[in-house]
Amino acid sequence: MLEIRNLTKIYTAKGGVSVRALDGVSLTFEDTGMVFLLGKSGSGKSTLLNLCGGLDRPDSGEIIVKGRGSETFTAGDFDSYRNTYIGFIFQEYNILDEFTVEANVALALELQGKAKDREKIQEILRAVELENFAKRKPNTLSGGQKQRVAIARALVKEPEIIMADEPTGALDSATGRQVFDTLKKLSEDKLVLVVSHDREFAELYADRIIELKDGKVISDVKKNKIAAKKASENVSFIGTDLISVKSGAALTDTDLQNIRAFIASSEKQVLIANGNADIEKFYRQAHVDENGSREEFCETKPEDIRIRHYRQDESEFIKSRLPMRHAAKIGASSMKVKPLRLFFTIFLTFISFVMFGLFSTLMLFNEKQVLGESLKVSNDEYLQIVKKYQVTIKEFNANGLTGTYENPTLTQFKESDVDEIRTAYGNEAVIAFTYSDYSIVFSIENISSQDAPPLYENQIFGFGITGQGSSYRSDKILWGKYPAGTDEVMISDYTFECLKAAGSIISPDGTETEINSFGDLKNVKISLWNNRYYTVCGVYKAQTVPDKFDDLKTGGIGQSRLKEQWETEIRTGFYNYLLVSDDFYAANEKYFTHSYQPEEIIGVSTYFKDYTYDYDLTDENNNTISLNYFSKHTENGLPLYGFEGTPLASLRPDEIAVSREVWAEWLYNAIQNSDGYWHLSDEDEHGISYYDKLQALQYGYYDDDDNNRVYLDEEKSVEFYRDIKKGIIDAYNVPLPKTEYEFANGYTQLSTTASVAGFYIEPCGVNDSWYEAAYLGDSLYDFVLHDPSNTWTEYETKYDAAGGKYAAVFVEKSDAAIDKTLDKLYHVKEDDSFFDVNSETKETIGGIVETVSIFSKVFLYIGLALALFAMLMLFNFISVSITYKKKEIGILRAVGARGTDVFKIFYAESAIITAISLVLSIIASIVLCSIINNIILQKLALPLTLFVFSPLCAALLAGIAVFTSVVSTFLPVYSIAKKRPVESIRAL
Ligand code: ADP
Ligand code: MG
């Protein structure tokens, strides 16, 4: 089954000298028999054996196994070939010290993917006379016993070939004989290839002796049996040099003649001996058996070799498979060698994993979830839902874009939002309208005393609509009925307390009513603005006043911090709202809309860019205005008008258009110094004076007949301007302000000339920003844009804030309401808008999110650095442990293990280390998380569970652990696993 053809192996030593260890050797082996490879040290015996056993690969030529040539073998095939067909026995036994005798033997079986068959192992141990040693460890065995374990291990695989490289080299001769006896027995039905330099043993045991010298076969002899030639009754000739004479024989003359002739022809001395014991010894020595047949070595001729021809498909290779538990056992064995190193490796790995653990909790931090949980346990009784929209702020300098960030901006609910809210939350949702500016509140005007205790201020923050089929929960109504009509309001119990504390309420006719009980409210009306009186129709239960403000109630002035907190609370809470009907809203809207201008929320930045530096527009009298917002006038720009009051299509390159407000101010200044000044109070048929009109141009609204403020739109602006132009400017020859101005960077004094061409009309009431905004002609715009000291900001949003009316929605807090809210909360709609919760909890969490991301980064970097460190430690650890395990690797490879099996061993080892680190770090992470949570809880006084070490975190950590150990193990193991088995064995 085994044939070698033209095997050549050349070793090139480091110095460059090459040795032909094997030089074109071709041999054919029979399937059974004991073949000795003889030769002096260095003659190439081991090389030949290693090549035959697939431990090494030839430089040329091939081995042919059951008809399959090794030139078609893959690297794995060599291992599989060995695993399947070869049992190796080495001079140094090469058995695994951590394994029992039985386990050593079983390993060979298991590498073949076969089950550990106790009985079979026992039987084989019996065959090598080790049946009572199964549970012994190798270090308790003698050399001969160890070698027999190695033989047992070779045998258990039932290999077709046994290869032994100087198997008795380390044994005394008696033990060596035992080993050879065993091998000899095996050679009856196996091919046993033995390397030896002991000719005597070879001649004793061999069926064939192949002698090597300098890598070449110098002799190849085969044992033949030569039958004794019976010369007579008493005398036989054995071969050509032995005469056997029967005991007590009476020799005939013929016998004597034959003997005489034999002696005469003999060149050497002839010994005639008598005595059983000596003769037996001699016979053995001379290879004569009991029948008198003598064994003799003759040159091996090809025709003498009985070979069976195999079909190629008869060769079947079994891939080795090292059982995981063995890999783990071998892996674990070296861990004891360097305990300190092991400790540090585990410790560092552990620390880096803990960092990762903390990082993962933050990375997987779910703001929505934390907010939900926190809201549920917060003191809030109502959720105040507000609306925001996302604004993208882009920063530029003369070289282009330098930064982009998002800026959520508060806005008002539109009717469509209200519908959406009502659909989601039902009719209990209280839609609130208020001033847009949180700093303004309504006061109840007609109370007698203003020195109520600090907490009880006669302020109304806004109105909640309960109409439109909505029904504020009846169990929350403390007294009275739902508001209806245009002048009924329902106050909160908090407001009721305020009224009670304030003293009394004064009617228009001057009568005062003291408020002590709900019933007293029947007789009074409260006044909110301009002496408009409203009937108090009921009292609802507002959000519970927090306990911490009890101090304030009684404590009075001096507790400004608490008071501040309370004011924040009042604005975000449902404390002092007036519940009103739809009709109320419709009828009273005009009293508050003047200070609530939806477009103003969009602001000047929608139309103009915001520059860092003020540009001063200065006239010849050194009157200066500072401008900060600029844009070129484009098609969708705001309407432009010239001084004649006619539309202006565009600006010339050096022209500038200021705001209506600025122009009105200049106009007023000009009029003041003219005769027109005396006619400013002249009224038109509606009772609106020129002065009123100038004021309206400047501030964006005027008072109508009923003293209601009316917002000044484009049409009205132009009408008013033309009236003033005709009635005052033209009529009294008021000189228009100069048009030539110096236009200069307030910071660098870089300047140019600008001529004012007219004014644009703001889309809403004016404020400082609009005052500072101007349209520029092309060259003026270039002047600003290319000013190298400049940077500017653009604001982008898809959201059109116009048309918003309601400031907030109050929903009674419930788990369901929270869930609904959370769903809406973090969902930015197509139009850039989203809902938000106005609550301290949310704000705190919002603040934490930033911290969380910072912490998360810190943990990530520390974790990464430490992981790298841990990897290096592990890398080093494995590298060191490889040197300690070279022996095991060699043995396993010789038995038939593949490179992958070697990987398994070290993966097992690093898996043990990482598993320990992982378990420790998961425990530590959980403990640390709860500690940190506690600290946060105490510091922020918020029931937050920020660090949640969820199973997902554990999974993530495990992933990282696997990655770390795989990477740090692969590199050092790769080279050793890739080695040819002979190299591993040579290291033994
Ligand atoms: P033997 O087993 O008969 O003593 P070997 O087969 O081990 O001889 O070696 C044959 C020749 O090859 C020797 O000259 C030896 O020095 C050389 N040789 C063996 N292995 C190597 C090796 N790995 N590198 C270089 N030379 C080697
Ligand atoms: Mg050798």
Short mmCIF file of N, CA and C and ligand atoms in Angstrom, two decimals, residues 9-14 17-22 37-50 56 165-166 195-197 212 214-215 980 982-983 986, ligand 1:
data_model
loop_
_atom_site.label_atom_id
_atom_site.label_comp_id
_atom_site.label_asym_id
_atom_site.label_seq_id
_atom_site.Cartn_x
_atom_site.Cartn_y
_atom_site.Cartn_z
N LYS A 9 15.14 14.96 -0.60
CA LYS A 9 14.93 16.02 0.40
C LYS A 9 16.25 16.72 0.60
N ILE A 10 16.21 18.01 0.38
CA ILE A 10 17.45 18.78 0.53
C ILE A 10 17.27 19.78 1.65
N TYR A 11 18.12 19.75 2.63
CA TYR A 11 18.08 20.74 3.70
C TYR A 11 19.11 21.80 3.41
N THR A 12 18.68 23.04 3.52
CA THR A 12 19.66 24.09 3.36
C THR A 12 19.89 24.70 4.73
N ALA A 13 21.08 24.55 5.21
CA ALA A 13 21.39 25.08 6.53
C ALA A 13 21.49 26.60 6.46
N LYS A 14 21.56 27.20 7.60
CA LYS A 14 21.56 28.66 7.66
C LYS A 14 22.71 29.27 6.88
N VAL A 17 24.86 26.10 3.12
CA VAL A 17 25.31 24.78 2.68
C VAL A 17 24.11 23.86 2.63
N SER A 18 23.93 23.17 1.51
CA SER A 18 22.77 22.31 1.47
C SER A 18 23.17 20.84 1.57
N VAL A 19 22.31 20.10 2.28
CA VAL A 19 22.57 18.68 2.51
C VAL A 19 21.49 17.89 1.80
N ARG A 20 21.93 16.95 1.00
CA ARG A 20 20.95 16.05 0.38
C ARG A 20 20.65 14.96 1.38
N ALA A 21 19.67 15.18 2.22
CA ALA A 21 19.35 14.22 3.26
C ALA A 21 18.78 12.96 2.65
N LEU A 22 18.14 13.11 1.51
CA LEU A 22 17.58 11.96 0.80
C LEU A 22 17.78 12.23 -0.68
N LEU A 37 15.06 0.32 8.75
CA LEU A 37 15.87 1.27 8.01
C LEU A 37 17.15 1.42 8.81
N LEU A 38 18.21 0.92 8.23
CA LEU A 38 19.49 0.93 8.93
C LEU A 38 20.40 2.01 8.35
N GLY A 39 21.37 2.39 9.13
CA GLY A 39 22.33 3.36 8.61
C GLY A 39 22.94 4.13 9.75
N LYS A 40 24.04 4.75 9.43
CA LYS A 40 24.70 5.53 10.45
C LYS A 40 23.91 6.79 10.71
N SER A 41 24.27 7.41 11.80
CA SER A 41 23.61 8.67 12.13
C SER A 41 23.85 9.67 11.00
N GLY A 42 22.76 10.31 10.59
CA GLY A 42 22.89 11.33 9.54
C GLY A 42 22.77 10.77 8.15
N SER A 43 22.42 9.48 8.06
CA SER A 43 22.36 8.86 6.74
C SER A 43 21.02 9.13 6.04
N GLY A 44 20.04 9.67 6.79
CA GLY A 44 18.76 10.02 6.16
C GLY A 44 17.61 9.14 6.56
N LYS A 45 17.80 8.32 7.58
CA LYS A 45 16.76 7.38 8.00
C LYS A 45 15.50 8.12 8.46
N SER A 46 15.73 9.05 9.40
CA SER A 46 14.59 9.77 9.94
C SER A 46 13.89 10.57 8.84
N THR A 47 14.70 11.15 7.98
CA THR A 47 14.13 11.93 6.90
C THR A 47 13.21 11.05 6.05
N LEU A 48 13.70 9.87 5.75
CA LEU A 48 12.90 8.95 4.94
C LEU A 48 11.62 8.57 5.67
N LEU A 49 11.74 8.28 6.94
CA LEU A 49 10.56 7.87 7.72
C LEU A 49 9.54 9.01 7.78
N ASN A 50 10.07 10.22 8.04
CA ASN A 50 9.17 11.37 8.14
C ASN A 50 8.42 11.62 6.84
N ASP A 56 6.56 15.36 6.80
CA ASP A 56 7.32 16.36 6.07
C ASP A 56 7.03 16.15 4.59
N ASP A 165 10.69 5.47 15.03
CA ASP A 165 12.02 6.04 14.83
C ASP A 165 12.85 5.77 16.07
N GLU A 166 13.76 4.85 15.96
CA GLU A 166 14.60 4.42 17.07
C GLU A 166 13.78 4.21 18.35
N VAL A 195 13.15 2.56 12.26
CA VAL A 195 14.46 3.16 12.05
C VAL A 195 15.36 2.69 13.18
N SER A 196 16.54 2.24 12.82
CA SER A 196 17.44 1.77 13.87
C SER A 196 18.86 1.87 13.36
N HIS A 197 19.77 1.92 14.31
CA HIS A 197 21.16 1.81 13.84
C HIS A 197 21.78 0.53 14.40
N LEU A 212 20.84 2.75 4.48
CA LEU A 212 21.02 4.05 3.84
C LEU A 212 22.41 4.57 4.13
N ASP A 214 24.30 8.42 3.17
CA ASP A 214 24.28 9.70 2.47
C ASP A 214 23.01 9.90 1.64
N GLY A 215 21.91 9.47 2.22
CA GLY A 215 20.63 9.72 1.54
C GLY A 215 20.34 8.75 0.42
N ARG A 980 4.99 22.63 9.31
CA ARG A 980 4.87 21.21 8.99
C ARG A 980 5.09 20.44 10.29
N VAL A 982 6.74 17.97 11.14
CA VAL A 982 8.10 17.58 11.48
C VAL A 982 8.82 18.69 12.23
N GLU A 983 8.47 19.94 11.87
CA GLU A 983 9.12 21.06 12.54
C GLU A 983 8.67 21.14 13.99
N ARG A 986 10.43 18.26 15.74
CA ARG A 986 11.85 18.46 15.91
C ARG A 986 12.13 19.31 17.15
P1 ADP B 1 19.37 9.98 10.59
O1 ADP B 1 17.98 9.92 11.09
O2 ADP B 1 19.73 8.86 9.69
O3 ADP B 1 20.38 10.15 11.67
P2 ADP B 1 18.46 12.36 9.34
O4 ADP B 1 17.47 11.89 8.40
O5 ADP B 1 17.97 12.91 10.62
O6 ADP B 1 19.51 11.25 9.65
O7 ADP B 1 19.37 13.42 8.63
C1 ADP B 1 19.94 13.27 7.35
C2 ADP B 1 20.79 14.46 7.03
O8 ADP B 1 19.98 15.60 6.92
C3 ADP B 1 21.80 14.76 8.09
O9 ADP B 1 23.00 15.19 7.46
C4 ADP B 1 21.22 15.87 8.86
O10 ADP B 1 22.23 16.70 9.38
C5 ADP B 1 20.41 16.55 7.83
N1 ADP B 1 19.22 17.15 8.39
C6 ADP B 1 18.20 16.51 8.97
N2 ADP B 1 17.24 17.36 9.36
C7 ADP B 1 17.71 18.60 9.00
C8 ADP B 1 17.21 19.92 9.13
N3 ADP B 1 16.03 20.16 9.65
N4 ADP B 1 17.97 20.92 8.66
C9 ADP B 1 19.15 20.70 8.11
N5 ADP B 1 19.68 19.51 7.96
C10 ADP B 1 18.99 18.44 8.41
#
